[in-house]
Amino acid sequence: MRFTWIVGLFTLIFANFAHAADVGIDNVWLRETIPGSQNGAAYFTITNQHTETVRLVGATTAAARVVEVHEHVMRDGMMRMQQVPALEIAPAATIQLKPGGYHLMLFGLKKPLVVGEQVDFTLNFDNGDTMLIRGDVRAIK
Ligand SMILES: [Cu+2]
């Protein structure tokens, strides 16, 4: 029982190290929660150091009920958000998730996000790889 748990832990750590060599994540942050809002957004910079295209298809966090990859698009003269089924990062490419662009959308926050807190996410890629990342909650400017 205990042995199994330890092997599982090592597998998890190894998987993350193995993946970290291929995908670089920098500057993970979230917006502090606007009073009354149940939703949030997370941003980071993702770099593909792999020789093949990497596709980010989703994420999970204990901090929210649902996480989706979103983009902003102009439609009928209005800026709107919509889900991106897969965020494609070409080999050697870097994509910045930022306000007004791509972001992780958090629906159904368990509690308001307060400046200085940290939030963990598991990123899910289309090949079944996962990656743990941690972000800081920052003030809205
Ligand atoms: Cu959104």
mmCIF file of N, CA and C and ligand atoms in Angstrom:
data_model
loop_
_atom_site.group_PDB
_atom_site.id
_atom_site.type_symbol
_atom_site.label_atom_id
_atom_site.label_comp_id
_atom_site.label_asym_id
_atom_site.label_seq_id
_atom_site.Cartn_x
_atom_site.Cartn_y
_atom_site.Cartn_z
ATOM 1 N N MET A 1 0.837 -1.196 0.000
ATOM 2 C CA MET A 1 0.000 0.000 0.000
ATOM 3 C C MET A 1 0.877 1.253 0.000
ATOM 4 N N ARG A 2 1.754 1.299 0.986
ATOM 5 C CA ARG A 2 2.633 2.451 1.090
ATOM 6 C C ARG A 2 3.600 2.501 -0.088
ATOM 7 N N PHE A 3 4.100 1.359 -0.466
ATOM 8 C CA PHE A 3 5.025 1.251 -1.589
ATOM 9 C C PHE A 3 4.363 1.766 -2.877
ATOM 10 N N THR A 4 3.134 1.350 -3.088
ATOM 11 C CA THR A 4 2.383 1.759 -4.280
ATOM 12 C C THR A 4 2.257 3.273 -4.337
ATOM 13 N N TRP A 5 1.977 3.853 -3.168
ATOM 14 C CA TRP A 5 1.802 5.292 -3.104
ATOM 15 C C TRP A 5 3.111 6.010 -3.498
ATOM 16 N N ILE A 6 4.227 5.486 -2.983
ATOM 17 C CA ILE A 6 5.519 6.109 -3.263
ATOM 18 C C ILE A 6 5.867 5.987 -4.747
ATOM 19 N N VAL A 7 5.635 4.813 -5.312
ATOM 20 C CA VAL A 7 5.883 4.629 -6.745
ATOM 21 C C VAL A 7 5.017 5.597 -7.545
ATOM 22 N N GLY A 8 3.761 5.743 -7.135
ATOM 23 C CA GLY A 8 2.858 6.652 -7.824
ATOM 24 C C GLY A 8 3.354 8.083 -7.774
ATOM 25 N N LEU A 9 3.853 8.484 -6.634
ATOM 26 C CA LEU A 9 4.376 9.837 -6.463
ATOM 27 C C LEU A 9 5.578 10.067 -7.371
ATOM 28 N N PHE A 10 6.477 9.102 -7.420
ATOM 29 C CA PHE A 10 7.664 9.235 -8.271
ATOM 30 C C PHE A 10 7.263 9.311 -9.739
ATOM 31 N N THR A 11 6.279 8.518 -10.112
ATOM 32 C CA THR A 11 5.803 8.540 -11.495
ATOM 33 C C THR A 11 5.271 9.924 -11.838
ATOM 34 N N LEU A 12 4.514 10.487 -10.912
ATOM 35 C CA LEU A 12 3.941 11.812 -11.127
ATOM 36 C C LEU A 12 5.044 12.861 -11.295
ATOM 37 N N ILE A 13 6.024 12.830 -10.410
ATOM 38 C CA ILE A 13 7.117 13.802 -10.470
ATOM 39 C C ILE A 13 7.904 13.625 -11.765
ATOM 40 N N PHE A 14 8.168 12.374 -12.106
ATOM 41 C CA PHE A 14 8.932 12.113 -13.328
ATOM 42 C C PHE A 14 8.173 12.620 -14.549
ATOM 43 N N ALA A 15 6.868 12.355 -14.578
ATOM 44 C CA ALA A 15 6.055 12.782 -15.716
ATOM 45 C C ALA A 15 6.131 14.294 -15.876
ATOM 46 N N ASN A 16 6.119 15.004 -14.760
ATOM 47 C CA ASN A 16 6.170 16.453 -14.841
ATOM 48 C C ASN A 16 7.536 16.954 -15.301
ATOM 49 N N PHE A 17 8.567 16.324 -14.812
ATOM 50 C CA PHE A 17 9.912 16.709 -15.264
ATOM 51 C C PHE A 17 10.062 16.420 -16.746
ATOM 52 N N ALA A 18 9.574 15.245 -17.151
ATOM 53 C CA ALA A 18 9.695 14.849 -18.550
ATOM 54 C C ALA A 18 8.977 15.850 -19.434
ATOM 55 N N HIS A 19 7.799 16.258 -18.973
ATOM 56 C CA HIS A 19 7.042 17.182 -19.803
ATOM 57 C C HIS A 19 7.616 18.598 -19.746
ATOM 58 N N ALA A 20 8.133 18.958 -18.592
ATOM 59 C CA ALA A 20 8.666 20.310 -18.428
ATOM 60 C C ALA A 20 9.806 20.587 -19.404
ATOM 61 N N ALA A 21 10.439 19.536 -19.869
ATOM 62 C CA ALA A 21 11.526 19.717 -20.834
ATOM 63 C C ALA A 21 10.986 20.131 -22.195
ATOM 64 N N ASP A 22 9.720 19.811 -22.451
ATOM 65 C CA ASP A 22 9.129 20.064 -23.769
ATOM 66 C C ASP A 22 8.297 21.337 -23.818
ATOM 67 N N VAL A 23 7.647 21.641 -22.696
ATOM 68 C CA VAL A 23 6.754 22.793 -22.647
ATOM 69 C C VAL A 23 7.195 23.688 -21.500
ATOM 70 N N GLY A 24 7.452 24.948 -21.821
ATOM 71 C CA GLY A 24 7.852 25.907 -20.795
ATOM 72 C C GLY A 24 6.681 26.795 -20.422
ATOM 73 N N ILE A 25 6.461 26.952 -19.120
ATOM 74 C CA ILE A 25 5.378 27.809 -18.630
ATOM 75 C C ILE A 25 6.009 28.899 -17.769
ATOM 76 N N ASP A 26 5.651 30.144 -18.035
ATOM 77 C CA ASP A 26 6.200 31.268 -17.276
ATOM 78 C C ASP A 26 5.090 32.213 -16.840
ATOM 79 N N ASN A 27 5.373 32.937 -15.766
ATOM 80 C CA ASN A 27 4.537 34.069 -15.362
ATOM 81 C C ASN A 27 3.056 33.710 -15.260
ATOM 82 N N VAL A 28 2.756 32.729 -14.408
ATOM 83 C CA VAL A 28 1.361 32.311 -14.214
ATOM 84 C C VAL A 28 0.700 33.241 -13.207
ATOM 85 N N TRP A 29 -0.419 33.832 -13.577
ATOM 86 C CA TRP A 29 -1.122 34.711 -12.637
ATOM 87 C C TRP A 29 -2.623 34.711 -12.895
ATOM 88 N N LEU A 30 -3.350 35.133 -11.893
ATOM 89 C CA LEU A 30 -4.809 35.205 -11.979
ATOM 90 C C LEU A 30 -5.261 36.590 -11.529
ATOM 91 N N ARG A 31 -6.402 36.990 -12.041
ATOM 92 C CA ARG A 31 -6.994 38.249 -11.588
ATOM 93 C C ARG A 31 -7.685 38.053 -10.254
ATOM 94 N N GLU A 32 -7.529 39.019 -9.370
ATOM 95 C CA GLU A 32 -8.312 38.973 -8.135
ATOM 96 C C GLU A 32 -9.792 39.052 -8.515
ATOM 97 N N THR A 33 -10.644 38.477 -7.669
ATOM 98 C CA THR A 33 -12.068 38.393 -7.998
ATOM 99 C C THR A 33 -12.769 39.730 -7.809
ATOM 100 N N ILE A 34 -13.508 40.103 -8.841
ATOM 101 C CA ILE A 34 -14.353 41.295 -8.756
ATOM 102 C C ILE A 34 -15.515 40.964 -7.829
ATOM 103 N N PRO A 35 -15.829 41.825 -6.859
ATOM 104 C CA PRO A 35 -16.927 41.515 -5.932
ATOM 105 C C PRO A 35 -18.203 41.139 -6.678
ATOM 106 N N GLY A 36 -18.815 40.027 -6.263
ATOM 107 C CA GLY A 36 -20.058 39.580 -6.879
ATOM 108 C C GLY A 36 -19.862 38.614 -8.030
ATOM 109 N N SER A 37 -18.630 38.485 -8.517
ATOM 110 C CA SER A 37 -18.388 37.597 -9.662
ATOM 111 C C SER A 37 -18.095 36.173 -9.203
ATOM 112 N N GLN A 38 -18.595 35.204 -9.961
ATOM 113 C CA GLN A 38 -18.340 33.786 -9.681
ATOM 114 C C GLN A 38 -17.236 33.244 -10.594
ATOM 115 N N ASN A 39 -16.755 34.093 -11.503
ATOM 116 C CA ASN A 39 -15.813 33.621 -12.522
ATOM 117 C C ASN A 39 -14.465 34.297 -12.394
ATOM 118 N N GLY A 40 -13.469 33.697 -13.002
ATOM 119 C CA GLY A 40 -12.129 34.262 -12.955
ATOM 120 C C GLY A 40 -11.362 33.923 -14.209
ATOM 121 N N ALA A 41 -10.118 34.415 -14.288
ATOM 122 C CA ALA A 41 -9.277 34.156 -15.450
ATOM 123 C C ALA A 41 -7.830 33.978 -14.996
ATOM 124 N N ALA A 42 -7.140 33.093 -15.705
ATOM 125 C CA ALA A 42 -5.719 32.851 -15.435
ATOM 126 C C ALA A 42 -4.928 33.047 -16.717
ATOM 127 N N TYR A 43 -3.689 33.519 -16.543
ATOM 128 C CA TYR A 43 -2.842 33.860 -17.687
ATOM 129 C C TYR A 43 -1.443 33.303 -17.467
ATOM 130 N N PHE A 44 -0.764 32.995 -18.559
ATOM 131 C CA PHE A 44 0.637 32.564 -18.494
ATOM 132 C C PHE A 44 1.229 32.594 -19.880
ATOM 133 N N THR A 45 2.520 32.394 -19.932
ATOM 134 C CA THR A 45 3.221 32.290 -21.204
ATOM 135 C C THR A 45 3.606 30.839 -21.403
ATOM 136 N N ILE A 46 3.288 30.294 -22.566
ATOM 137 C CA ILE A 46 3.584 28.893 -22.844
ATOM 138 C C ILE A 46 4.477 28.798 -24.075
ATOM 139 N N THR A 47 5.565 28.056 -23.931
ATOM 140 C CA THR A 47 6.538 27.884 -25.009
ATOM 141 C C THR A 47 6.656 26.405 -25.340
ATOM 142 N N ASN A 48 6.596 26.106 -26.610
ATOM 143 C CA ASN A 48 6.720 24.718 -27.071
ATOM 144 C C ASN A 48 8.165 24.459 -27.504
ATOM 145 N N GLN A 49 8.862 23.658 -26.715
ATOM 146 C CA GLN A 49 10.259 23.323 -27.036
ATOM 147 C C GLN A 49 10.336 21.960 -27.700
ATOM 148 N N HIS A 50 9.161 21.443 -28.069
ATOM 149 C CA HIS A 50 9.054 20.131 -28.679
ATOM 150 C C HIS A 50 9.199 20.284 -30.195
ATOM 151 N N THR A 51 9.434 19.173 -30.886
ATOM 152 C CA THR A 51 9.551 19.229 -32.346
ATOM 153 C C THR A 51 8.195 19.051 -33.029
ATOM 154 N N GLU A 52 7.153 18.791 -32.219
ATOM 155 C CA GLU A 52 5.803 18.643 -32.768
ATOM 156 C C GLU A 52 4.882 19.681 -32.136
ATOM 157 N N THR A 53 3.791 19.957 -32.823
ATOM 158 C CA THR A 53 2.791 20.884 -32.288
ATOM 159 C C THR A 53 2.207 20.333 -30.987
ATOM 160 N N VAL A 54 2.056 21.226 -30.003
ATOM 161 C CA VAL A 54 1.464 20.869 -28.716
ATOM 162 C C VAL A 54 0.079 21.502 -28.672
ATOM 163 N N ARG A 55 -0.907 20.754 -28.171
ATOM 164 C CA ARG A 55 -2.277 21.279 -28.096
ATOM 165 C C ARG A 55 -2.784 21.239 -26.661
ATOM 166 N N LEU A 56 -3.039 22.422 -26.132
ATOM 167 C CA LEU A 56 -3.623 22.536 -24.784
ATOM 168 C C LEU A 56 -5.141 22.457 -24.935
ATOM 169 N N VAL A 57 -5.745 21.433 -24.334
ATOM 170 C CA VAL A 57 -7.184 21.217 -24.537
ATOM 171 C C VAL A 57 -8.017 21.569 -23.310
ATOM 172 N N GLY A 58 -7.386 21.768 -22.169
ATOM 173 C CA GLY A 58 -8.163 22.126 -20.994
ATOM 174 C C GLY A 58 -7.307 22.144 -19.750
ATOM 175 N N ALA A 59 -7.976 22.382 -18.635
ATOM 176 C CA ALA A 59 -7.276 22.435 -17.351
ATOM 177 C C ALA A 59 -8.284 22.170 -16.243
ATOM 178 N N THR A 60 -7.763 21.813 -15.088
ATOM 179 C CA THR A 60 -8.606 21.665 -13.901
ATOM 180 C C THR A 60 -7.923 22.375 -12.740
ATOM 181 N N THR A 61 -8.726 22.777 -11.766
ATOM 182 C CA THR A 61 -8.213 23.366 -10.539
ATOM 183 C C THR A 61 -9.223 23.110 -9.423
ATOM 184 N N ALA A 62 -8.710 23.002 -8.213
ATOM 185 C CA ALA A 62 -9.603 22.832 -7.064
ATOM 186 C C ALA A 62 -10.345 24.133 -6.766
ATOM 187 N N ALA A 63 -9.873 25.247 -7.361
ATOM 188 C CA ALA A 63 -10.431 26.559 -7.044
ATOM 189 C C ALA A 63 -11.720 26.876 -7.789
ATOM 190 N N ALA A 64 -12.037 26.082 -8.839
ATOM 191 C CA ALA A 64 -13.227 26.384 -9.641
ATOM 192 C C ALA A 64 -13.891 25.105 -10.132
ATOM 193 N N ARG A 65 -15.154 25.236 -10.467
ATOM 194 C CA ARG A 65 -15.935 24.086 -10.913
ATOM 195 C C ARG A 65 -15.484 23.620 -12.300
ATOM 196 N N VAL A 66 -15.291 24.576 -13.212
ATOM 197 C CA VAL A 66 -14.935 24.259 -14.599
ATOM 198 C C VAL A 66 -13.869 25.239 -15.075
ATOM 199 N N VAL A 67 -12.923 24.753 -15.862
ATOM 200 C CA VAL A 67 -11.927 25.610 -16.500
ATOM 201 C C VAL A 67 -11.984 25.361 -18.005
ATOM 202 N N GLU A 68 -12.028 26.440 -18.779
ATOM 203 C CA GLU A 68 -12.009 26.320 -20.242
ATOM 204 C C GLU A 68 -10.921 27.222 -20.805
ATOM 205 N N VAL A 69 -10.367 26.831 -21.949
ATOM 206 C CA VAL A 69 -9.451 27.706 -22.678
ATOM 207 C C VAL A 69 -10.317 28.643 -23.516
ATOM 208 N N HIS A 70 -10.087 29.947 -23.366
ATOM 209 C CA HIS A 70 -10.905 30.955 -24.059
ATOM 210 C C HIS A 70 -10.052 31.886 -24.902
ATOM 211 N N GLU A 71 -10.725 32.505 -25.875
ATOM 212 C CA GLU A 71 -10.119 33.598 -26.627
ATOM 213 C C GLU A 71 -11.132 34.726 -26.729
ATOM 214 N N HIS A 72 -10.635 35.916 -27.031
ATOM 215 C CA HIS A 72 -11.515 37.046 -27.307
ATOM 216 C C HIS A 72 -11.628 37.207 -28.817
ATOM 217 N N VAL A 73 -12.843 37.390 -29.283
ATOM 218 C CA VAL A 73 -13.050 37.619 -30.715
ATOM 219 C C VAL A 73 -13.995 38.807 -30.884
ATOM 220 N N MET A 74 -13.821 39.520 -32.013
ATOM 221 C CA MET A 74 -14.716 40.631 -32.328
ATOM 222 C C MET A 74 -15.858 40.081 -33.177
ATOM 223 N N ARG A 75 -17.083 40.241 -32.689
ATOM 224 C CA ARG A 75 -18.235 39.760 -33.453
ATOM 225 C C ARG A 75 -19.362 40.769 -33.330
ATOM 226 N N ASP A 76 -19.926 41.173 -34.454
ATOM 227 C CA ASP A 76 -20.995 42.180 -34.492
ATOM 228 C C ASP A 76 -20.552 43.450 -33.747
ATOM 229 N N GLY A 77 -19.269 43.783 -33.912
ATOM 230 C CA GLY A 77 -18.754 45.003 -33.308
ATOM 231 C C GLY A 77 -18.559 44.925 -31.806
ATOM 232 N N MET A 78 -18.681 43.708 -31.254
ATOM 233 C CA MET A 78 -18.518 43.543 -29.807
ATOM 234 C C MET A 78 -17.393 42.552 -29.516
ATOM 235 N N MET A 79 -16.629 42.832 -28.460
ATOM 236 C CA MET A 79 -15.634 41.877 -28.001
ATOM 237 C C MET A 79 -16.341 40.798 -27.190
ATOM 238 N N ARG A 80 -16.151 39.562 -27.614
ATOM 239 C CA ARG A 80 -16.776 38.445 -26.899
ATOM 240 C C ARG A 80 -15.716 37.394 -26.614
ATOM 241 N N MET A 81 -16.055 36.526 -25.641
ATOM 242 C CA MET A 81 -15.165 35.410 -25.333
ATOM 243 C C MET A 81 -15.787 34.136 -25.883
ATOM 244 N N GLN A 82 -14.945 33.242 -26.335
ATOM 245 C CA GLN A 82 -15.460 31.923 -26.717
ATOM 246 C C GLN A 82 -14.429 30.857 -26.395
ATOM 247 N N GLN A 83 -14.928 29.635 -26.239
ATOM 248 C CA GLN A 83 -14.040 28.526 -25.894
ATOM 249 C C GLN A 83 -13.198 28.131 -27.094
ATOM 250 N N VAL A 84 -11.939 27.795 -26.825
ATOM 251 C CA VAL A 84 -11.033 27.268 -27.839
ATOM 252 C C VAL A 84 -10.897 25.770 -27.557
ATOM 253 N N PRO A 85 -11.345 24.910 -28.488
ATOM 254 C CA PRO A 85 -11.262 23.467 -28.223
ATOM 255 C C PRO A 85 -9.826 23.006 -27.963
ATOM 256 N N ALA A 86 -8.881 23.589 -28.708
ATOM 257 C CA ALA A 86 -7.471 23.244 -28.517
ATOM 258 C C ALA A 86 -6.619 24.444 -28.878
ATOM 259 N N LEU A 87 -5.805 24.893 -27.922
ATOM 260 C CA LEU A 87 -4.866 25.984 -28.191
ATOM 261 C C LEU A 87 -3.602 25.344 -28.756
ATOM 262 N N GLU A 88 -3.335 25.612 -30.036
ATOM 263 C CA GLU A 88 -2.198 24.975 -30.708
ATOM 264 C C GLU A 88 -0.954 25.834 -30.568
ATOM 265 N N ILE A 89 0.133 25.193 -30.128
ATOM 266 C CA ILE A 89 1.415 25.880 -30.025
ATOM 267 C C ILE A 89 2.378 25.151 -30.956
ATOM 268 N N ALA A 90 2.782 25.822 -32.013
ATOM 269 C CA ALA A 90 3.670 25.209 -33.010
ATOM 270 C C ALA A 90 5.052 24.990 -32.407
ATOM 271 N N PRO A 91 5.859 24.114 -32.990
ATOM 272 C CA PRO A 91 7.224 23.905 -32.488
ATOM 273 C C PRO A 91 7.987 25.236 -32.417
ATOM 274 N N ALA A 92 8.649 25.471 -31.310
ATOM 275 C CA ALA A 92 9.468 26.663 -31.058
ATOM 276 C C ALA A 92 8.638 27.937 -30.869
ATOM 277 N N ALA A 93 7.324 27.817 -30.890
ATOM 278 C CA ALA A 93 6.471 28.999 -30.741
ATOM 279 C C ALA A 93 6.192 29.296 -29.270
ATOM 280 N N THR A 94 5.906 30.572 -28.992
ATOM 281 C CA THR A 94 5.489 31.011 -27.661
ATOM 282 C C THR A 94 4.156 31.730 -27.793
ATOM 283 N N ILE A 95 3.216 31.394 -26.947
ATOM 284 C CA ILE A 95 1.922 32.082 -26.929
ATOM 285 C C ILE A 95 1.727 32.669 -25.548
ATOM 286 N N GLN A 96 1.343 33.943 -25.535
ATOM 287 C CA GLN A 96 1.089 34.620 -24.270
ATOM 288 C C GLN A 96 -0.418 34.676 -24.017
ATOM 289 N N LEU A 97 -0.847 34.075 -22.931
ATOM 290 C CA LEU A 97 -2.238 34.223 -22.487
ATOM 291 C C LEU A 97 -2.280 35.497 -21.675
ATOM 292 N N LYS A 98 -3.175 36.427 -22.041
ATOM 293 C CA LYS A 98 -3.184 37.733 -21.397
ATOM 294 C C LYS A 98 -4.565 38.353 -21.484
ATOM 295 N N PRO A 99 -4.833 39.362 -20.642
ATOM 296 C CA PRO A 99 -6.141 40.021 -20.684
ATOM 297 C C PRO A 99 -6.444 40.535 -22.094
ATOM 298 N N GLY A 100 -7.643 40.243 -22.590
ATOM 299 C CA GLY A 100 -8.040 40.654 -23.933
ATOM 300 C C GLY A 100 -7.663 39.641 -25.002
ATOM 301 N N GLY A 101 -6.976 38.561 -24.604
ATOM 302 C CA GLY A 101 -6.569 37.534 -25.560
ATOM 303 C C GLY A 101 -6.914 36.155 -25.036
ATOM 304 N N TYR A 102 -6.028 35.220 -25.290
ATOM 305 C CA TYR A 102 -6.248 33.876 -24.748
ATOM 306 C C TYR A 102 -6.172 33.907 -23.222
ATOM 307 N N HIS A 103 -6.975 33.064 -22.602
ATOM 308 C CA HIS A 103 -6.934 32.925 -21.136
ATOM 309 C C HIS A 103 -7.550 31.607 -20.726
ATOM 310 N N LEU A 104 -7.258 31.214 -19.508
ATOM 311 C CA LEU A 104 -8.001 30.120 -18.893
ATOM 312 C C LEU A 104 -9.174 30.759 -18.179
ATOM 313 N N MET A 105 -10.390 30.320 -18.512
ATOM 314 C CA MET A 105 -11.597 30.863 -17.893
ATOM 315 C C MET A 105 -12.012 29.948 -16.756
ATOM 316 N N LEU A 106 -12.182 30.521 -15.582
ATOM 317 C CA LEU A 106 -12.604 29.749 -14.414
ATOM 318 C C LEU A 106 -14.072 30.038 -14.140
ATOM 319 N N PHE A 107 -14.889 28.999 -14.219
ATOM 320 C CA PHE A 107 -16.314 29.136 -13.918
ATOM 321 C C PHE A 107 -16.607 28.525 -12.557
ATOM 322 N N GLY A 108 -17.419 29.218 -11.772
ATOM 323 C CA GLY A 108 -17.850 28.661 -10.496
ATOM 324 C C GLY A 108 -16.726 28.603 -9.479
ATOM 325 N N LEU A 109 -16.137 29.776 -9.194
ATOM 326 C CA LEU A 109 -15.083 29.829 -8.166
ATOM 327 C C LEU A 109 -15.631 29.345 -6.826
ATOM 328 N N LYS A 110 -14.828 28.540 -6.129
ATOM 329 C CA LYS A 110 -15.263 28.029 -4.819
ATOM 330 C C LYS A 110 -15.311 29.161 -3.791
ATOM 331 N N LYS A 111 -14.382 30.149 -3.992
ATOM 332 C CA LYS A 111 -14.387 31.342 -3.142
ATOM 333 C C LYS A 111 -13.654 32.446 -3.892
ATOM 334 N N PRO A 112 -13.869 33.699 -3.516
ATOM 335 C CA PRO A 112 -13.196 34.793 -4.227
ATOM 336 C C PRO A 112 -11.671 34.653 -4.154
ATOM 337 N N LEU A 113 -10.984 35.002 -5.239
ATOM 338 C CA LEU A 113 -9.518 34.955 -5.280
ATOM 339 C C LEU A 113 -8.985 36.264 -4.727
ATOM 340 N N VAL A 114 -8.097 36.148 -3.734
ATOM 341 C CA VAL A 114 -7.571 37.320 -3.032
ATOM 342 C C VAL A 114 -6.092 37.497 -3.394
ATOM 343 N N VAL A 115 -5.680 38.754 -3.572
ATOM 344 C CA VAL A 115 -4.300 39.068 -3.937
ATOM 345 C C VAL A 115 -3.333 38.395 -2.967
ATOM 346 N N GLY A 116 -2.305 37.757 -3.525
ATOM 347 C CA GLY A 116 -1.291 37.090 -2.709
ATOM 348 C C GLY A 116 -1.513 35.593 -2.582
ATOM 349 N N GLU A 117 -2.732 35.132 -2.879
ATOM 350 C CA GLU A 117 -2.992 33.695 -2.836
ATOM 351 C C GLU A 117 -2.353 33.019 -4.050
ATOM 352 N N GLN A 118 -2.176 31.695 -3.913
ATOM 353 C CA GLN A 118 -1.675 30.914 -5.043
ATOM 354 C C GLN A 118 -2.712 29.874 -5.430
ATOM 355 N N VAL A 119 -2.803 29.605 -6.710
ATOM 356 C CA VAL A 119 -3.764 28.634 -7.236
ATOM 357 C C VAL A 119 -3.019 27.639 -8.122
ATOM 358 N N ASP A 120 -3.283 26.349 -7.896
ATOM 359 C CA ASP A 120 -2.668 25.293 -8.696
ATOM 360 C C ASP A 120 -3.616 24.840 -9.801
ATOM 361 N N PHE A 121 -3.034 24.552 -10.950
ATOM 362 C CA PHE A 121 -3.792 24.017 -12.083
ATOM 363 C C PHE A 121 -3.104 22.769 -12.605
ATOM 364 N N THR A 122 -3.905 21.890 -13.175
ATOM 365 C CA THR A 122 -3.368 20.811 -14.001
ATOM 366 C C THR A 122 -3.741 21.129 -15.434
ATOM 367 N N LEU A 123 -2.736 21.289 -16.280
ATOM 368 C CA LEU A 123 -2.997 21.515 -17.704
ATOM 369 C C LEU A 123 -3.129 20.171 -18.396
ATOM 370 N N ASN A 124 -4.073 20.081 -19.320
ATOM 371 C CA ASN A 124 -4.298 18.836 -20.059
ATOM 372 C C ASN A 124 -3.989 19.045 -21.537
ATOM 373 N N PHE A 125 -3.173 18.161 -22.071
ATOM 374 C CA PHE A 125 -2.812 18.235 -23.482
ATOM 375 C C PHE A 125 -3.469 17.092 -24.250
ATOM 376 N N ASP A 126 -3.611 17.270 -25.565
ATOM 377 C CA ASP A 126 -4.402 16.309 -26.346
ATOM 378 C C ASP A 126 -3.753 14.923 -26.427
ATOM 379 N N ASN A 127 -2.461 14.850 -26.145
ATOM 380 C CA ASN A 127 -1.792 13.532 -26.190
ATOM 381 C C ASN A 127 -1.889 12.800 -24.840
ATOM 382 N N GLY A 128 -2.649 13.397 -23.909
ATOM 383 C CA GLY A 128 -2.823 12.756 -22.610
ATOM 384 C C GLY A 128 -1.843 13.240 -21.555
ATOM 385 N N ASP A 129 -0.839 14.035 -21.965
ATOM 386 C CA ASP A 129 0.102 14.587 -20.981
ATOM 387 C C ASP A 129 -0.593 15.607 -20.086
ATOM 388 N N THR A 130 -0.127 15.686 -18.857
ATOM 389 C CA THR A 130 -0.618 16.704 -17.945
ATOM 390 C C THR A 130 0.568 17.447 -17.363
ATOM 391 N N MET A 131 0.308 18.633 -16.844
ATOM 392 C CA MET A 131 1.378 19.449 -16.273
ATOM 393 C C MET A 131 0.808 20.277 -15.134
ATOM 394 N N LEU A 132 1.506 20.249 -13.997
ATOM 395 C CA LEU A 132 1.058 21.043 -12.857
ATOM 396 C C LEU A 132 1.695 22.423 -12.918
ATOM 397 N N ILE A 133 0.882 23.461 -12.740
ATOM 398 C CA ILE A 133 1.415 24.822 -12.693
ATOM 399 C C ILE A 133 0.789 25.551 -11.510
ATOM 400 N N ARG A 134 1.465 26.612 -11.048
ATOM 401 C CA ARG A 134 0.985 27.385 -9.902
ATOM 402 C C ARG A 134 1.025 28.870 -10.240
ATOM 403 N N GLY A 135 -0.080 29.557 -9.955
ATOM 404 C CA GLY A 135 -0.145 30.979 -10.274
ATOM 405 C C GLY A 135 -0.422 31.837 -9.063
ATOM 406 N N ASP A 136 -0.048 33.110 -9.166
ATOM 407 C CA ASP A 136 -0.272 34.092 -8.103
ATOM 408 C C ASP A 136 -1.477 34.957 -8.455
ATOM 409 N N VAL A 137 -2.292 35.245 -7.458
ATOM 410 C CA VAL A 137 -3.413 36.148 -7.652
ATOM 411 C C VAL A 137 -2.896 37.590 -7.557
ATOM 412 N N ARG A 138 -3.189 38.379 -8.582
ATOM 413 C CA ARG A 138 -2.711 39.765 -8.631
ATOM 414 C C ARG A 138 -3.888 40.739 -8.696
ATOM 415 N N ALA A 139 -3.586 41.964 -8.347
ATOM 416 C CA ALA A 139 -4.603 43.013 -8.357
ATOM 417 C C ALA A 139 -4.994 43.376 -9.775
ATOM 418 N N ILE A 140 -6.242 43.783 -9.950
ATOM 419 C CA ILE A 140 -6.708 44.283 -11.241
ATOM 420 C C ILE A 140 -6.203 45.704 -11.382
ATOM 421 N N LYS A 141 -5.586 45.994 -12.532
ATOM 422 C CA LYS A 141 -5.065 47.348 -12.710
ATOM 423 C C LYS A 141 -6.102 48.222 -13.394
HETATM 424 CU CU CU B 1 -13.287 33.786 -20.879
#
